[in-house]
Short mmCIF file of C-alpha atoms and ligand atoms in Angstrom, two decimals:
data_model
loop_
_atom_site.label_atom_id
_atom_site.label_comp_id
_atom_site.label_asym_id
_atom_site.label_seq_id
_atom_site.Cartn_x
_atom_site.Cartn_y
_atom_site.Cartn_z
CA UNK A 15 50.23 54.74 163.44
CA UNK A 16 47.64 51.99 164.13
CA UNK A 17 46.02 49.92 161.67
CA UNK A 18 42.74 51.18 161.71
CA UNK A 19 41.88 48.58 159.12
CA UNK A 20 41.99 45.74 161.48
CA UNK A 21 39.26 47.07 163.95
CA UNK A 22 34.84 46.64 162.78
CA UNK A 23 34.40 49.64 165.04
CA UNK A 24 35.58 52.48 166.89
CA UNK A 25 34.00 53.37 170.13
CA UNK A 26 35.61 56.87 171.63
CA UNK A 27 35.18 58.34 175.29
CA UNK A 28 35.12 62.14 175.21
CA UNK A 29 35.38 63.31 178.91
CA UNK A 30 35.12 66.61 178.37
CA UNK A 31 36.28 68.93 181.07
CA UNK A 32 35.02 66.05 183.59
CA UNK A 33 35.91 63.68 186.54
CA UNK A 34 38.69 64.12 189.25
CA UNK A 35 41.79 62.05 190.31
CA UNK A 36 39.29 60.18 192.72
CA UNK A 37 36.92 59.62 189.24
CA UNK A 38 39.53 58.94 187.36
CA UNK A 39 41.01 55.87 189.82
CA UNK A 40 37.46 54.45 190.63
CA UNK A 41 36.72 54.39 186.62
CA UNK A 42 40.09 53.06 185.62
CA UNK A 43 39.73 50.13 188.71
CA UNK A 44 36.50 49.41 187.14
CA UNK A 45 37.96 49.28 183.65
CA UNK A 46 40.55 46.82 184.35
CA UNK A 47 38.42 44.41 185.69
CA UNK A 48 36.26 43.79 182.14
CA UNK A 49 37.11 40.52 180.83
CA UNK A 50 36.11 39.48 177.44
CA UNK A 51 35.91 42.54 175.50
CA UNK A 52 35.61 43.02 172.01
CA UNK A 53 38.93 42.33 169.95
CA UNK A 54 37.54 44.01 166.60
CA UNK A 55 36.37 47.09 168.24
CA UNK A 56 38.54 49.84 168.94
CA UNK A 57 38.21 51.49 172.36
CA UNK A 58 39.39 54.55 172.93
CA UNK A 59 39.04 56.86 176.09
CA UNK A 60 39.97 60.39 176.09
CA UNK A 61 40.05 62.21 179.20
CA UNK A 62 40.83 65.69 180.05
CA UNK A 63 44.91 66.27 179.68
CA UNK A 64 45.85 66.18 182.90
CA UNK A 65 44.90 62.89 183.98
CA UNK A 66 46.17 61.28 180.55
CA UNK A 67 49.50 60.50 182.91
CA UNK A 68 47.64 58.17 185.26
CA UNK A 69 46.43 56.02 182.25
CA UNK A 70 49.81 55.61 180.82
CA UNK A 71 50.67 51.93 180.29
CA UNK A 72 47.65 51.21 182.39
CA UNK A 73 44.57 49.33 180.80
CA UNK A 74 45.63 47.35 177.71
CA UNK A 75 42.45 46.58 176.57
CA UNK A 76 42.12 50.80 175.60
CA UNK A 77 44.07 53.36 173.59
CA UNK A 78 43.88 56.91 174.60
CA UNK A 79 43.42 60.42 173.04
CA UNK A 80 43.76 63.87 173.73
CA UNK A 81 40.58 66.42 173.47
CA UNK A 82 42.78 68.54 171.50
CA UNK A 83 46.05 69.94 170.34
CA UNK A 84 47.74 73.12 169.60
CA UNK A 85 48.17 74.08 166.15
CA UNK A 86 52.29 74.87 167.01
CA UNK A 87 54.76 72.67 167.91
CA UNK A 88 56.50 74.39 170.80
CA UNK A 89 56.85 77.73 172.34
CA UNK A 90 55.12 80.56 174.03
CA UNK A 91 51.53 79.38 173.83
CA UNK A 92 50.31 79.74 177.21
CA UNK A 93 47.81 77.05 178.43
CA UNK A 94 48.49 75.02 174.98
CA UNK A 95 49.70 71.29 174.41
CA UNK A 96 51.32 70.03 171.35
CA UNK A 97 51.10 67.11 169.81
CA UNK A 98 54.51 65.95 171.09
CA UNK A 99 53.53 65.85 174.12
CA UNK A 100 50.53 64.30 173.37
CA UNK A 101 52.88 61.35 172.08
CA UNK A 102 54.56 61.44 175.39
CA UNK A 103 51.83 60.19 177.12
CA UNK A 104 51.20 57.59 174.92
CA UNK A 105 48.10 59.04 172.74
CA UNK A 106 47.60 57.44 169.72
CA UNK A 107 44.33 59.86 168.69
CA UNK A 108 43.24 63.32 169.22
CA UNK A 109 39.94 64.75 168.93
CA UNK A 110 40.26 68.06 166.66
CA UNK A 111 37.70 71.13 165.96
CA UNK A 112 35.44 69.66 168.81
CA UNK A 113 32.10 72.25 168.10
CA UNK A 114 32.32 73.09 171.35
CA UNK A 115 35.94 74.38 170.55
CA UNK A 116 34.44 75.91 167.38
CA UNK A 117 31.87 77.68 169.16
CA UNK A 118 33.52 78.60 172.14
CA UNK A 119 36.93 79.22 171.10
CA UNK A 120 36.28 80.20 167.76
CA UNK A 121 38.24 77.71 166.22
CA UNK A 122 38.76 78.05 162.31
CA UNK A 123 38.47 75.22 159.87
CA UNK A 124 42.47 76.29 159.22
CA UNK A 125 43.59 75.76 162.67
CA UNK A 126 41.72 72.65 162.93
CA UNK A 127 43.68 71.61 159.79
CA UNK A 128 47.11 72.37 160.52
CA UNK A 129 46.16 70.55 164.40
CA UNK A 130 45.43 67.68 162.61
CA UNK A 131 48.44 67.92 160.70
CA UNK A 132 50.92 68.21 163.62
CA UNK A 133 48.94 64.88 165.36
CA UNK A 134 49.64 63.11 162.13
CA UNK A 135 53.60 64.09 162.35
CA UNK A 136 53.48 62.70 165.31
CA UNK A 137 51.51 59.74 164.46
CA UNK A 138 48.84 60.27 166.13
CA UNK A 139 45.42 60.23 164.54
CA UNK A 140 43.03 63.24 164.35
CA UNK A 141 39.51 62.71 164.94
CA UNK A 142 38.03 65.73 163.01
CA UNK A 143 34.76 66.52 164.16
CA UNK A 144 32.04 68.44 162.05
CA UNK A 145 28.58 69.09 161.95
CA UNK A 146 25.63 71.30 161.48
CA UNK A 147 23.73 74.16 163.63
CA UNK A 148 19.91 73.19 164.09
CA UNK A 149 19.52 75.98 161.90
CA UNK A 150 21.75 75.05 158.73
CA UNK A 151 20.21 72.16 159.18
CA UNK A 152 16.08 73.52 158.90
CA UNK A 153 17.57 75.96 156.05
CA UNK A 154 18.73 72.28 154.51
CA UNK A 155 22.65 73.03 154.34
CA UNK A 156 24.20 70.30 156.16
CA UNK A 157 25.86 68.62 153.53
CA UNK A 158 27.12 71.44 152.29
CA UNK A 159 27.88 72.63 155.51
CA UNK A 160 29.66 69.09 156.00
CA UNK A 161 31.79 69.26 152.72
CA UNK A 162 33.24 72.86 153.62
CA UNK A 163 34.10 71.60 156.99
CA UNK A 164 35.66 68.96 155.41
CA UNK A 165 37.33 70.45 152.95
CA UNK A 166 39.38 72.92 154.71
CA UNK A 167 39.84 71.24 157.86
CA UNK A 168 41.47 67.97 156.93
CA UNK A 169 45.31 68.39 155.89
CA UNK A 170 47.32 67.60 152.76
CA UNK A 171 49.07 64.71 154.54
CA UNK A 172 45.74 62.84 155.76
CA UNK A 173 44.49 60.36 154.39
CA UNK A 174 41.95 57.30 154.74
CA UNK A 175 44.29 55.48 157.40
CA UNK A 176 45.54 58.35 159.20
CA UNK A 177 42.23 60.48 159.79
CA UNK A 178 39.37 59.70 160.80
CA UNK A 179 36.19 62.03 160.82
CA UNK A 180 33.67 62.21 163.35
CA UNK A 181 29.87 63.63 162.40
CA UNK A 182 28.60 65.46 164.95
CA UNK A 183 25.55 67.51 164.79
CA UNK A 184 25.62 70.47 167.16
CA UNK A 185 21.98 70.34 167.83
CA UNK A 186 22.09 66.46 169.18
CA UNK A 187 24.81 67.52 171.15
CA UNK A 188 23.83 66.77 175.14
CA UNK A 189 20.25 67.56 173.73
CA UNK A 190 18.81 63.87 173.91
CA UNK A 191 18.17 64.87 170.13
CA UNK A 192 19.52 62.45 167.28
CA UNK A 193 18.78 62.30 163.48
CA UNK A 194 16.62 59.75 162.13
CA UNK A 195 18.88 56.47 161.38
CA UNK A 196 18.12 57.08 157.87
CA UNK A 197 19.76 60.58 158.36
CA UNK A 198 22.54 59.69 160.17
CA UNK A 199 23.51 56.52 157.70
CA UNK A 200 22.78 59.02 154.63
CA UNK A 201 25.51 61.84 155.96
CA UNK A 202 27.93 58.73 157.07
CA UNK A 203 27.40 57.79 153.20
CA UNK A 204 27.65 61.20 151.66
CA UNK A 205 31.20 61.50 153.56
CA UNK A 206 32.38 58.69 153.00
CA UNK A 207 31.22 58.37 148.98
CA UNK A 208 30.81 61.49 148.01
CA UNK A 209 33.07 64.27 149.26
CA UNK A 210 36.62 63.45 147.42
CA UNK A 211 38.88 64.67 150.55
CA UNK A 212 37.31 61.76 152.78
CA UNK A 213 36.63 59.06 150.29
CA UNK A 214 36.36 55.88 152.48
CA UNK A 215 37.49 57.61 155.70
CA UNK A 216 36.46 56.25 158.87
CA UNK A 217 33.29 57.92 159.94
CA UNK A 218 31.84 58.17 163.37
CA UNK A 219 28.64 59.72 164.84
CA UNK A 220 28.49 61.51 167.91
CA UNK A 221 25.65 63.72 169.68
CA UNK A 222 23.37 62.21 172.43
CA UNK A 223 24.70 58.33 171.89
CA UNK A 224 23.82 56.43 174.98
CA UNK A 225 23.51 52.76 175.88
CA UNK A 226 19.54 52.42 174.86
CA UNK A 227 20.44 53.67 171.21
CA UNK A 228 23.75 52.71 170.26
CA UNK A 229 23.04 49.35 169.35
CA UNK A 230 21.15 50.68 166.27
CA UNK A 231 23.25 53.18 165.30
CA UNK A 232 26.54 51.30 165.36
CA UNK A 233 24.88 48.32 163.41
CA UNK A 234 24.35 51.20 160.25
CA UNK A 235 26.67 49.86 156.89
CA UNK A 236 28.34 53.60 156.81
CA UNK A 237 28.80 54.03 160.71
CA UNK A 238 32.43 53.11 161.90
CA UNK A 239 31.71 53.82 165.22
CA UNK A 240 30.77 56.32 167.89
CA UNK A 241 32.15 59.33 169.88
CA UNK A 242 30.53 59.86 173.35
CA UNK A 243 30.28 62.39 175.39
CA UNK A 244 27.75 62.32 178.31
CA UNK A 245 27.37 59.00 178.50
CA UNK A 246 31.13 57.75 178.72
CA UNK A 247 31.22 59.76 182.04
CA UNK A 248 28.78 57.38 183.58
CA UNK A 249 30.62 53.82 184.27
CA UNK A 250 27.59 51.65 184.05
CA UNK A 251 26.57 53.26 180.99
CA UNK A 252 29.90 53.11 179.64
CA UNK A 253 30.16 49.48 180.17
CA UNK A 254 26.56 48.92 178.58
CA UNK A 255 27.95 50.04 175.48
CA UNK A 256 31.10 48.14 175.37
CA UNK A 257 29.36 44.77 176.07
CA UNK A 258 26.35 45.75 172.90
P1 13P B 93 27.01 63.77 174.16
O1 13P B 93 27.23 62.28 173.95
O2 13P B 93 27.01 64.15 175.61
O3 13P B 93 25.84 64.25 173.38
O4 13P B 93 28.31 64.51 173.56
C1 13P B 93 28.73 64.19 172.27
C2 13P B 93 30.04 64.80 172.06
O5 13P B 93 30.18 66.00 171.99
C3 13P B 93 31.20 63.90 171.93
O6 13P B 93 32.30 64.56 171.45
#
């Protein structure tokens, strides 16, 4: 596992089900070519699976992740990965219970949970994402929305060094929508401080983060860092954000 402890923030690339091996080699060129990066931030890019094997050993100033893992270890799961092979291509995270798995694939806070236990067997850190409808969130349920989530999808053998949680609300999801900062630092809080299972985990936000507002939201006290969809596809955006 890496020391989490050692990085001020996390900044994480979800592709998504995006780019191409042409994408893929223009973005990586691109990559290699920043100079003076960062060292206490954490960057972490994490493409769709089957370009992971171009970025192996490539681009040391990035770790890289998978978008998700199965739930077994091996066997006849058509179509699935495992975290194994995850390992084998050099991941050292994996985002887990994505909403748009959730929602799509109907993806149970169990499965999410024994996912994230596999990636941590094979040291590989989960980032568990969870967050509330637009509608749990007018009927004023997302922290308790939050703490279920969070309860039953993070495994017995996680813990604050292992894990990390990403808050996501589904509504601010490719909407342009965020919460207020005042929201978004009060849920980081409330997960961090107040739900027992992910006392003084590391918490990201994700859901509509691009370059014009992430300077605010990663400067919050209870924000570790970001996950980004839309805007990590977009190279000059990309680079905006690593250089804030
Ligand atoms: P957007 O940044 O496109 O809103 O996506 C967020 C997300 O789902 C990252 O996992």
């Amino acid at each position: 596992m890496l020391d989490l402890e050692k990085y001020r923030k996390i900044i994480v690339a979800n592709w998504k089900m995006n780019g191409s091996i042409k994408f893929i080699n223009d973005f990586s060129e691109k990559l290699a070519l920043l100079e003076n990066l960062e060292e206490s931030t954490c960057r972490i890019i994490c493409p769709p699976f089957v370009y992971l094997q171009r970025f192996r050993d490539q681009l040391n100033n990035f770790y890289f992740g998978g978008q998700e893992c199965s739930q077994f270890d091996e066997g006849a799961f058509t179509g699935n990965i495992s975290a194994k092979m995850l390992k084998d291509l050099n991941c050292n995270f994996c985002i887990v219970g994505h909403s748009e798995r959730r929602k799509l694939l109907n993806e149970q806070n169990f499965e999410v949970s024994k996912k994230s236990s596999n990636c941590i067997n094979f040291n590989i850190h989960p980032i568990i994402c969870v967050g509330e409808t637009l509608e749990e969130k007018n009927l004023n349920k997302t922290r308790e929305i939050i703490e279920k989530q969070i309860n039953e999808s993070v495994p017995e053998n996680a813990n604050k060094n292992n894990t990390i949680i990403a808050y996501e609300p589904i509504w601010a999801i490719g909407t342009g929508l965020t919460p207020s900062l005042e929201e978004i630092d009060y849920i980081h809080q409330f997960i961090k401080k107040d739900i027992k299972t992910s006392k003084d985990y590391k918490i990201l936000y994700g859901g509509s983060v691009k370059s014009s507002n992430f300077k605010e939201i990663i400067q919050l006290t209870n924000v570790d860092g970001t996950l980004i969809g839309g805007a990590s596809v977009i190279f000059d955006e990309f680079k905006k954000i690593l250089y804030i």
